[in-house]
Short mmCIF file of C-alpha atoms (C1' of nucleotides) in Angstrom, two decimals:
data_model
loop_
_atom_site.label_atom_id
_atom_site.label_comp_id
_atom_site.label_asym_id
_atom_site.label_seq_id
_atom_site.Cartn_x
_atom_site.Cartn_y
_atom_site.Cartn_z
CA MET A 1 -77.52 -0.50 180.65
CA ASP A 2 -76.50 1.60 183.68
CA ASP A 3 -74.75 4.93 183.20
CA SER A 4 -71.29 3.46 183.60
CA ASP A 5 -71.88 1.27 180.57
CA THR A 6 -69.66 2.28 177.65
CA ARG A 7 -72.53 2.05 175.17
CA THR A 8 -74.67 4.40 177.25
CA LYS A 9 -71.83 6.82 177.90
CA LEU A 10 -71.29 7.02 174.14
CA LEU A 11 -74.98 7.60 173.42
CA ASP A 12 -75.16 10.37 176.03
CA ALA A 13 -72.01 12.14 174.86
CA ALA A 14 -72.98 11.84 171.19
CA GLU A 15 -76.45 13.21 171.91
CA GLU A 16 -74.97 16.26 173.62
CA LEU A 17 -72.39 16.96 170.93
CA PHE A 18 -74.77 16.40 167.99
CA ALA A 19 -77.09 18.91 169.71
CA GLU A 20 -74.28 21.42 170.25
CA LYS A 21 -72.45 21.17 166.95
CA GLY A 22 -74.56 19.19 164.49
CA PHE A 23 -73.78 15.78 163.02
CA ALA A 24 -70.97 16.69 160.63
CA ALA A 25 -69.13 18.98 163.04
CA ALA A 26 -69.20 16.60 166.03
CA SER A 27 -66.12 14.42 165.66
CA LEU A 28 -65.75 10.94 167.09
CA ARG A 29 -62.68 12.14 168.97
CA ALA A 30 -64.75 14.84 170.69
CA ILE A 31 -67.51 12.34 171.46
CA THR A 32 -65.26 9.63 172.89
CA GLY A 33 -63.33 12.30 174.77
CA ARG A 34 -66.46 13.58 176.47
CA ALA A 35 -67.67 10.06 177.16
CA GLY A 36 -64.32 9.15 178.67
CA VAL A 37 -63.99 6.05 176.51
CA ASN A 38 -61.59 4.92 173.84
CA LEU A 39 -61.95 6.08 170.25
CA ALA A 40 -62.16 2.52 168.94
CA ALA A 41 -65.19 1.82 171.13
CA VAL A 42 -67.45 3.58 168.63
CA ASN A 43 -66.69 1.11 165.90
CA TYR A 44 -66.85 -1.81 168.26
CA HIS A 45 -70.30 -0.95 169.62
CA PHE A 46 -71.97 0.86 166.73
CA GLY A 47 -69.96 -0.02 163.62
CA SER A 48 -69.52 3.56 162.51
CA LYS A 49 -70.33 7.19 163.26
CA GLU A 50 -73.54 6.73 161.26
CA GLY A 51 -74.52 3.70 163.36
CA LEU A 52 -73.96 5.75 166.50
CA ALA A 53 -76.14 8.56 165.15
CA ARG A 54 -78.95 6.17 164.30
CA ALA A 55 -78.82 4.65 167.79
CA VAL A 56 -78.95 8.12 169.35
CA VAL A 57 -82.10 8.97 167.40
CA ARG A 58 -83.77 5.63 168.00
CA ARG A 59 -83.21 5.53 171.75
CA ARG A 60 -85.44 8.50 172.47
CA LEU A 61 -87.68 8.79 169.42
CA GLU A 62 -89.13 5.29 169.64
CA PRO A 63 -90.72 5.79 173.10
CA ILE A 64 -92.07 9.20 172.05
CA ASN A 65 -93.62 7.72 168.92
CA ARG A 66 -95.08 4.77 170.84
CA GLU A 67 -96.86 7.27 173.06
CA ARG A 68 -98.12 9.20 170.03
CA MET A 69 -99.46 6.02 168.41
CA ALA A 70 -101.17 4.96 171.65
CA ARG A 71 -102.92 8.32 171.87
CA PHE A 72 -103.91 8.16 168.21
CA ALA A 73 -105.40 4.70 168.81
CA ALA A 74 -107.38 6.03 171.76
CA ILE A 75 -108.76 8.85 169.60
CA ARG A 76 -109.66 6.42 166.82
CA SER A 77 -111.69 4.29 169.24
CA GLY A 78 -113.91 7.29 170.05
CA GLY A 79 -116.29 9.14 167.76
CA ARG A 80 -115.35 11.90 165.35
CA PRO A 81 -112.02 13.25 166.58
CA ASP A 82 -111.53 16.75 167.90
CA ILE A 83 -108.65 18.61 166.21
CA ARG A 84 -107.33 19.81 169.53
CA GLU A 85 -107.00 16.24 170.77
CA VAL A 86 -105.29 15.15 167.55
CA LEU A 87 -102.79 18.01 167.73
CA ALA A 88 -102.11 17.30 171.41
CA ALA A 89 -101.46 13.62 170.69
CA PHE A 90 -98.75 14.59 168.24
CA VAL A 91 -97.26 17.65 169.89
CA GLU A 92 -97.30 16.87 173.60
CA PRO A 93 -95.17 13.69 173.90
CA PRO A 94 -91.78 15.27 173.09
CA PHE A 95 -92.40 18.17 175.46
CA LEU A 96 -93.70 16.00 178.27
CA SER A 97 -90.80 13.59 177.96
CA CYS A 98 -88.52 16.48 178.93
CA GLY A 99 -89.71 16.14 182.50
CA ARG A 100 -88.50 12.55 182.75
CA ASP A 101 -84.80 13.01 181.99
CA SER A 102 -82.71 16.18 182.09
CA ARG A 103 -80.96 15.14 178.89
CA VAL A 104 -84.14 15.09 176.85
CA PRO A 105 -84.30 18.83 176.01
CA ALA A 106 -80.96 18.61 174.22
CA PHE A 107 -82.20 15.57 172.33
CA VAL A 108 -85.47 17.23 171.40
CA ALA A 109 -83.61 20.25 170.06
CA MET A 110 -81.20 17.98 168.20
CA ILE A 111 -83.90 15.94 166.52
CA SER A 112 -85.66 19.10 165.45
CA ARG A 113 -82.43 20.27 163.84
CA ALA A 114 -81.88 16.90 162.21
CA PHE A 115 -85.30 17.39 160.66
CA ALA A 116 -84.28 20.80 159.32
CA GLU A 117 -80.83 19.79 158.11
CA PRO A 118 -80.26 18.71 154.54
CA GLU A 119 -78.85 15.39 153.25
CA ASN A 120 -78.17 13.98 156.65
CA VAL A 121 -77.73 10.49 158.00
CA MET A 122 -79.83 11.27 161.03
CA GLN A 123 -82.53 12.79 158.88
CA SER A 124 -83.08 9.67 156.78
CA HIS A 125 -83.38 7.53 159.89
CA PHE A 126 -85.69 10.12 161.45
CA PHE A 127 -88.00 9.93 158.43
CA GLU A 128 -88.12 6.13 158.62
CA LEU A 129 -89.18 6.25 162.25
CA MET A 130 -91.73 9.02 161.64
CA GLY A 131 -93.48 7.49 158.63
CA PRO A 132 -96.32 5.62 160.37
CA VAL A 133 -96.83 8.46 162.85
CA TRP A 134 -97.24 10.94 159.97
CA GLN A 135 -99.85 8.78 158.28
CA GLU A 136 -101.92 8.48 161.44
CA PHE A 137 -101.59 12.20 162.22
CA LEU A 138 -102.69 13.17 158.74
CA GLY A 139 -105.60 10.71 158.70
CA LEU A 140 -106.98 11.78 162.07
CA ALA A 141 -106.57 15.48 161.30
CA ALA A 142 -108.53 14.94 158.08
CA ALA A 143 -111.28 13.20 160.05
CA ALA A 144 -111.39 16.07 162.54
CA LEU A 145 -111.55 18.75 159.84
CA PRO A 146 -113.43 17.08 156.96
CA ASP A 147 -114.27 20.37 155.25
CA LEU A 148 -110.63 21.33 154.72
CA GLY A 149 -109.18 20.46 151.33
CA ARG A 150 -106.43 17.86 151.25
CA ASP A 151 -103.71 20.30 150.23
CA GLU A 152 -104.89 22.93 152.68
CA LEU A 153 -104.80 20.35 155.49
CA PHE A 154 -101.36 19.21 154.44
CA TRP A 155 -99.91 22.71 154.53
CA ARG A 156 -101.53 23.62 157.82
CA LEU A 157 -100.07 20.50 159.43
CA ASN A 158 -96.71 21.54 158.06
CA PHE A 159 -97.07 24.93 159.70
CA VAL A 160 -97.94 23.15 162.96
CA ILE A 161 -94.79 21.09 162.62
CA GLY A 162 -92.74 24.20 161.90
CA ALA A 163 -94.04 26.03 164.97
CA MET A 164 -93.57 22.91 167.11
CA SER A 165 -90.06 22.14 165.96
CA HIS A 166 -88.95 25.73 166.42
CA ALA A 167 -90.38 25.63 169.94
CA MET A 168 -88.44 22.41 170.50
CA ARG A 169 -85.22 24.12 169.51
CA CYS A 170 -86.01 26.87 172.02
CA LEU A 171 -85.94 24.27 174.80
CA ASP A 172 -82.21 24.04 174.37
CA ARG A 173 -81.18 27.60 173.71
CA LEU A 174 -83.36 30.68 173.60
CA PRO A 175 -83.63 32.76 170.42
CA PRO A 176 -81.61 35.94 170.15
CA LEU A 177 -84.15 38.23 171.76
CA GLU A 178 -83.31 39.04 175.35
CA GLY A 179 -85.23 40.16 178.36
CA PHE A 180 -87.72 37.32 178.41
CA SER A 181 -88.18 34.98 181.28
CA ALA A 182 -86.83 31.49 180.73
CA VAL A 183 -89.60 28.94 180.54
CA SER A 184 -90.05 25.24 180.99
CA ALA A 185 -91.29 22.72 178.46
CA PRO A 186 -94.87 22.69 179.90
CA ASP A 187 -94.98 26.50 179.74
CA ILE A 188 -94.00 26.57 176.08
CA LEU A 189 -96.47 23.79 175.36
CA ALA A 190 -99.28 25.72 177.07
CA ARG A 191 -98.60 28.68 174.78
CA LEU A 192 -98.12 26.58 171.65
CA MET A 193 -101.38 24.63 171.78
CA PRO A 194 -103.79 27.60 171.46
CA PHE A 195 -101.69 29.07 168.67
CA ILE A 196 -101.73 25.98 166.48
CA THR A 197 -105.34 25.12 167.30
CA ALA A 198 -106.42 28.58 166.14
CA GLY A 199 -104.30 28.22 163.02
CA MET A 200 -105.85 24.88 162.14
CA GLU A 201 -109.35 26.22 162.63
CA ALA A 202 -108.72 29.46 160.72
CA MET B 1 -70.59 41.46 138.85
CA ASP B 2 -71.83 39.45 135.84
CA ASP B 3 -72.22 35.69 136.08
CA SER B 4 -68.82 34.97 134.59
CA ASP B 5 -67.16 36.80 137.45
CA THR B 6 -65.21 34.45 139.73
CA ARG B 7 -66.60 36.07 142.87
CA THR B 8 -70.17 35.58 141.69
CA LYS B 9 -69.55 32.03 140.52
CA LEU B 10 -68.20 31.21 143.97
CA LEU B 11 -71.16 32.81 145.74
CA ASP B 12 -73.62 30.89 143.55
CA ALA B 13 -71.90 27.53 143.97
CA ALA B 14 -71.44 28.00 147.72
CA GLU B 15 -75.09 28.94 148.12
CA GLU B 16 -76.17 25.76 146.35
CA LEU B 17 -73.84 23.49 148.27
CA PHE B 18 -74.53 25.02 151.68
CA ALA B 19 -78.22 24.47 150.92
CA GLU B 20 -77.67 20.86 149.85
CA LYS B 21 -75.18 19.71 152.47
CA GLY B 22 -74.99 22.33 155.22
CA PHE B 23 -72.01 24.50 156.11
CA ALA B 24 -69.69 21.93 157.68
CA ALA B 25 -70.29 19.23 155.06
CA ALA B 26 -69.82 21.48 152.02
CA SER B 27 -66.09 21.48 151.31
CA LEU B 28 -64.21 24.23 149.51
CA ARG B 29 -63.10 21.63 146.97
CA ALA B 30 -66.71 20.81 146.14
CA ILE B 31 -67.60 24.50 145.95
CA THR B 32 -64.70 25.52 143.73
CA GLY B 33 -65.26 22.41 141.62
CA ARG B 34 -68.89 23.31 140.98
CA ALA B 35 -68.00 26.94 140.36
CA GLY B 36 -65.30 25.88 137.89
CA VAL B 37 -62.68 28.02 139.58
CA ASN B 38 -59.44 27.33 141.39
CA LEU B 39 -59.40 26.26 145.02
CA ALA B 40 -57.17 29.18 146.02
CA ALA B 41 -59.70 31.69 144.68
CA VAL B 42 -61.74 31.33 147.87
CA ASN B 43 -58.98 32.67 150.02
CA TYR B 44 -58.10 35.36 147.53
CA HIS B 45 -61.64 36.73 147.28
CA PHE B 46 -63.14 35.97 150.69
CA GLY B 47 -60.21 35.24 153.02
CA SER B 48 -61.61 31.96 154.29
CA LYS B 49 -64.53 29.55 154.15
CA GLU B 50 -66.15 31.58 156.90
CA GLY B 51 -65.75 34.79 154.89
CA LEU B 52 -67.40 33.10 151.92
CA ALA B 53 -70.30 31.95 154.07
CA ARG B 54 -70.83 35.44 155.44
CA ALA B 55 -70.83 36.90 151.95
CA VAL B 56 -73.38 34.29 150.79
CA VAL B 57 -75.72 35.25 153.61
CA ARG B 58 -75.24 38.98 153.20
CA ARG B 59 -75.81 39.07 149.45
CA ARG B 60 -79.44 38.01 149.67
CA LEU B 61 -80.46 38.79 153.23
CA GLU B 62 -79.60 42.49 153.09
CA PRO B 63 -82.08 43.31 150.28
CA ILE B 64 -84.78 41.23 151.96
CA ASN B 65 -84.24 43.05 155.25
CA ARG B 66 -84.19 46.45 153.53
CA GLU B 67 -87.62 45.66 152.14
CA ARG B 68 -88.85 44.56 155.56
CA MET B 69 -87.61 47.76 157.19
CA ALA B 70 -89.19 49.91 154.47
CA ARG B 71 -92.53 48.20 155.05
CA PHE B 72 -92.19 48.57 158.82
CA ALA B 73 -91.50 52.30 158.33
CA ALA B 74 -94.62 52.63 156.17
CA ILE B 75 -96.69 50.96 158.88
CA ARG B 76 -95.21 53.21 161.57
CA SER B 77 -96.22 56.30 159.61
CA GLY B 78 -99.88 55.22 159.71
CA GLY B 79 -102.13 54.92 162.75
CA ARG B 80 -102.32 51.91 165.04
CA PRO B 81 -100.88 49.01 163.08
CA ASP B 82 -102.89 45.98 162.00
CA ILE B 83 -101.31 42.68 163.00
CA ARG B 84 -101.89 41.22 159.55
CA GLU B 85 -99.91 44.05 157.96
CA VAL B 86 -97.10 43.64 160.47
CA LEU B 87 -96.88 39.90 159.86
CA ALA B 88 -96.97 40.40 156.10
CA ALA B 89 -94.15 42.95 156.25
CA PHE B 90 -91.94 40.38 157.95
CA VAL B 91 -93.04 37.19 156.22
CA GLU B 92 -93.63 38.16 152.61
CA PRO B 93 -90.24 39.53 151.46
CA PRO B 94 -88.33 36.22 151.44
CA PHE B 95 -91.15 34.45 149.60
CA LEU B 96 -91.68 37.22 147.07
CA SER B 97 -87.96 37.47 146.36
CA CYS B 98 -88.16 33.88 145.06
CA GLY B 99 -89.87 35.16 141.95
CA ARG B 100 -86.94 37.40 141.04
CA ASP B 101 -84.17 34.81 140.79
CA SER B 102 -84.44 31.05 140.41
CA ARG B 103 -81.59 30.58 142.88
CA VAL B 104 -83.43 32.28 145.72
CA PRO B 105 -85.49 29.28 146.90
CA ALA B 106 -82.28 27.36 147.68
CA PHE B 107 -80.95 30.38 149.56
CA VAL B 108 -84.17 30.84 151.50
CA ALA B 109 -84.12 27.20 152.55
CA MET B 110 -80.44 27.47 153.45
CA ILE B 111 -80.86 30.55 155.60
CA SER B 112 -83.74 28.91 157.42
CA ARG B 113 -81.47 25.94 158.17
CA ALA B 114 -78.66 28.23 159.27
CA PHE B 115 -81.14 29.67 161.74
CA ALA B 116 -81.95 26.20 163.06
CA GLU B 117 -78.39 24.89 163.15
CA PRO B 118 -76.34 25.13 166.32
CA GLU B 119 -72.97 26.89 166.84
CA ASN B 120 -72.58 27.95 163.28
CA VAL B 121 -70.61 30.64 161.53
CA MET B 122 -73.51 31.50 159.30
CA GLN B 123 -75.87 31.64 162.24
CA SER B 124 -73.90 34.29 164.12
CA HIS B 125 -73.78 36.48 161.02
CA PHE B 126 -77.48 35.86 160.42
CA PHE B 127 -78.30 37.07 163.93
CA GLU B 128 -76.26 40.25 163.43
CA LEU B 129 -78.15 41.08 160.27
CA MET B 130 -81.54 40.25 161.80
CA GLY B 131 -81.15 42.23 165.04
CA PRO B 132 -82.73 45.55 163.98
CA VAL B 133 -85.46 43.75 162.02
CA TRP B 134 -86.40 41.73 165.10
CA GLN B 135 -86.68 44.83 167.24
CA GLU B 136 -88.98 46.56 164.76
CA PHE B 137 -91.07 43.43 164.27
CA LEU B 138 -91.53 42.96 168.00
CA GLY B 139 -92.32 46.64 168.61
CA LEU B 140 -94.94 46.87 165.86
CA ALA B 141 -96.54 43.57 166.83
CA ALA B 142 -96.83 44.85 170.40
CA ALA B 143 -98.49 48.01 169.12
CA ALA B 144 -100.92 45.98 167.03
CA LEU B 145 -101.84 43.68 169.90
CA PRO B 146 -101.51 45.85 173.02
CA ASP B 147 -103.59 43.52 175.19
CA LEU B 148 -101.22 40.57 174.77
CA GLY B 149 -98.66 40.14 177.55
CA ARG B 150 -95.02 40.65 176.62
CA ASP B 151 -94.06 37.00 177.08
CA GLU B 152 -97.16 35.76 175.29
CA LEU B 153 -96.39 38.05 172.35
CA PHE B 154 -92.79 36.89 172.29
CA TRP B 155 -93.73 33.22 172.12
CA ARG B 156 -96.40 33.73 169.49
CA LEU B 157 -93.93 35.57 167.28
CA ASN B 158 -91.57 32.64 167.76
CA PHE B 159 -94.26 30.25 166.59
CA VAL B 160 -94.79 32.50 163.55
CA ILE B 161 -91.08 32.32 162.83
CA GLY B 162 -91.12 28.54 163.22
CA ALA B 163 -94.02 28.08 160.81
CA MET B 164 -92.46 30.52 158.36
CA SER B 165 -88.99 29.02 158.42
CA HIS B 166 -90.34 25.51 157.99
CA ALA B 167 -92.36 26.74 155.01
CA MET B 168 -89.17 28.30 153.65
CA ARG B 169 -87.40 24.95 153.87
CA CYS B 170 -90.30 23.41 151.93
CA LEU B 171 -89.52 25.71 149.01
CA ASP B 172 -86.39 23.71 148.37
CA ARG B 173 -87.47 20.18 149.05
CA LEU B 174 -90.89 18.92 150.01
CA PRO B 175 -91.45 17.15 153.33
CA PRO B 176 -91.65 13.38 153.38
CA LEU B 177 -95.36 13.10 152.72
CA GLU B 178 -96.18 12.24 149.14
CA GLY B 179 -99.14 12.73 146.88
CA PHE B 180 -99.40 16.48 147.22
CA SER B 181 -99.16 18.90 144.39
CA ALA B 182 -95.97 20.90 144.24
CA VAL B 183 -96.59 24.54 144.94
CA SER B 184 -94.94 27.86 144.32
CA ALA B 185 -93.74 30.40 146.85
CA PRO B 186 -96.86 32.61 146.46
CA ASP B 187 -99.10 29.56 146.98
CA ILE B 188 -97.38 28.62 150.22
CA LEU B 189 -97.47 32.23 151.35
CA ALA B 190 -101.21 32.45 150.66
CA ARG B 191 -101.76 29.46 152.94
CA LEU B 192 -99.32 30.61 155.61
CA MET B 193 -100.73 34.08 156.20
CA PRO B 194 -104.22 33.05 157.43
CA PHE B 195 -102.66 30.38 159.66
CA ILE B 196 -100.31 32.73 161.49
CA THR B 197 -102.83 35.57 161.61
CA ALA B 198 -105.33 33.28 163.34
CA GLY B 199 -102.61 32.07 165.70
CA MET B 200 -101.63 35.60 166.68
CA GLU B 201 -105.24 36.57 167.29
CA ALA B 202 -106.12 33.41 169.23
"C1'" DG C 1 -56.09 37.47 139.40
"C1'" DT C 2 -55.22 32.77 138.65
"C1'" DC C 3 -52.57 28.83 138.98
"C1'" DT C 4 -49.66 24.57 141.08
"C1'" DA C 5 -47.90 22.50 144.87
"C1'" DT C 6 -47.86 21.58 149.36
"C1'" DA C 7 -48.03 22.49 154.28
"C1'" DA C 8 -50.38 21.49 158.48
"C1'" DC C 9 -54.02 19.35 160.29
"C1'" DT C 10 -58.15 16.54 161.22
"C1'" DA C 11 -61.37 13.11 159.97
"C1'" DG C 12 -63.30 8.10 160.30
"C1'" DA C 13 -61.89 3.51 160.41
"C1'" DT C 14 -59.14 -0.62 161.68
"C1'" DA C 15 -55.35 -4.12 162.79
"C1'" DG C 16 -53.65 -6.45 166.31
"C1'" DA C 17 -51.87 -6.75 171.25
"C1'" DC C 18 -53.81 -7.58 175.64
"C1'" DG D 1 -64.26 -5.38 175.54
"C1'" DT D 2 -60.66 -2.19 175.62
"C1'" DC D 3 -56.38 -0.40 174.35
"C1'" DT D 4 -52.37 1.78 171.23
"C1'" DA D 5 -50.80 2.81 166.97
"C1'" DT D 6 -51.51 3.67 162.48
"C1'" DC D 7 -53.66 3.93 157.80
"C1'" DT D 8 -55.94 6.41 154.27
"C1'" DA D 9 -58.23 10.12 152.82
"C1'" DG D 10 -60.09 14.21 153.46
"C1'" DT D 11 -59.95 19.13 155.14
"C1'" DT D 12 -58.61 24.46 155.12
"C1'" DA D 13 -55.19 27.48 154.12
"C1'" DT D 14 -51.04 29.48 151.99
"C1'" DA D 15 -46.52 30.30 149.55
"C1'" DG D 16 -44.82 31.52 145.42
"C1'" DA D 17 -44.58 31.10 140.15
"C1'" DC D 18 -46.78 33.22 136.29
#
DNA sequence: GTCTATAACTAGATAGAC
DNA sequence: GTCTATCTAGTTATAGAC
C-alpha cells in the first residue's frame, strides 16, 4: 500500500483527474498516463472504470463517515443535543481531514461535485455510503430543534449541505471573484459554522 | 421561434439531456434523436456541441440576469439597501422563472450543476454572463452590511450561493432522503430566504 | 435547410505473450 | 502483475447531394 504500488498510483491519479475534469471527461488513458502505469492495469485491479471510481470514493469517504458516526454517537450519549454540536459533527470531518493529506482538498471538491452531478456512477456509490450518516444527522438535528416542523428541518439541512458542499468546492479552486485572500480549510470552516448555525436557528 | 423550429427543438432537447446526463455524457446523437432532427443540424445551426451548449445557457440565463440587474438598479435608487432585498433580488429570479415555463426547473438544475462542474465549456460561458451580476450583488451587499469585513462578506455570499444552487438542483430531483412532501419552487424559496437572511446577519 | 454517408478520432475493455 | 496489440463501439464534425 505504499505510494509506488500500482493500485495506489491509480487511485491518486484518478482522484486528481476526476476532480479536474469530472467522471465522464477523465479518460482511462489520461489516468494511466498520469499514474505512469499501463492502461490494462485498470481492468486488472479494479475491473472497470466504474470500479476505479467507486474505489476512489470509498478510500476517503469511509474514514470521514466513521468520524462523523463516532461524533454522532458521542452526542447521543449526552443529554438533549445542541444544534451547533450536531452541525459540527457532520460538517467538520471533511474539512479537518484536509490537514492530514495534501491530496484531500481535491478529493473533497470532487466528491462535492459528484453529489451535484446527475446520473453518475460515483453519485450512486456516494449515496450508498452516505445513507446511515444522513439518518443519524437528521435524527439528531430533529432532537436538537424539536419545535421545527419535519419539512422545515429537512429543507434547512439541505441548505446547510448546499453551503457546505459549495465551500468544499472552493477548497480546490476559488470562485470567479478576485481580490480575496486565499484561505485554508480551517478558515473557511470557521466562517461557515456561524452562518449555518444562524440559519438553522432562524 | 415556435416549437416546431429545428433550432428550438435542439435547444429544448439539449437542455433536457445536459440536465439529465451532464455536458460530456450527453451525446449529439442522443440530443438530435430526442429533438427528432438530423445529426448534422447541430453543426448547421450552432457550429459545434460547444456552440449549442452556450446557446442553451444564454437563452434562459440572460432574461434571469436582466431581471436581477433591474432589481439591483431599483435598490440602488433608494436609500441604504436592506440585505433581505439584496438577497431577494439575486435569489428569486431563477425560482420565479420556473412558473413561466415547465422546462425551466430542468434548466435551473442544469445551470447549477454547470457552476459546480470543473473545466467545462458551459461553466466558462456561465461565468462570463454572471460577471456583472456578481459585481452588483457584492457591491449592494457591502452597502447593506457595512460593518462586515470584505472577506467575511465574500464568504457569506458564497454560502448563500451554495445553499441557493443546491436548492436549485432540488427542483429537478429530490435529494436521497425519502418521506418528504414534494414542493414547488415558491415553497423552496419561502424556506430559503429566512435561512440565508439569518446567515448573513449572524 | 435538411439529408446521407463517412471521415477522423477517441473511448473502454480484453486476449494473450511474457 | 504487467505488457503490447487490438477489438468494438462510440464520439464530433463535415463534405456534398438534394
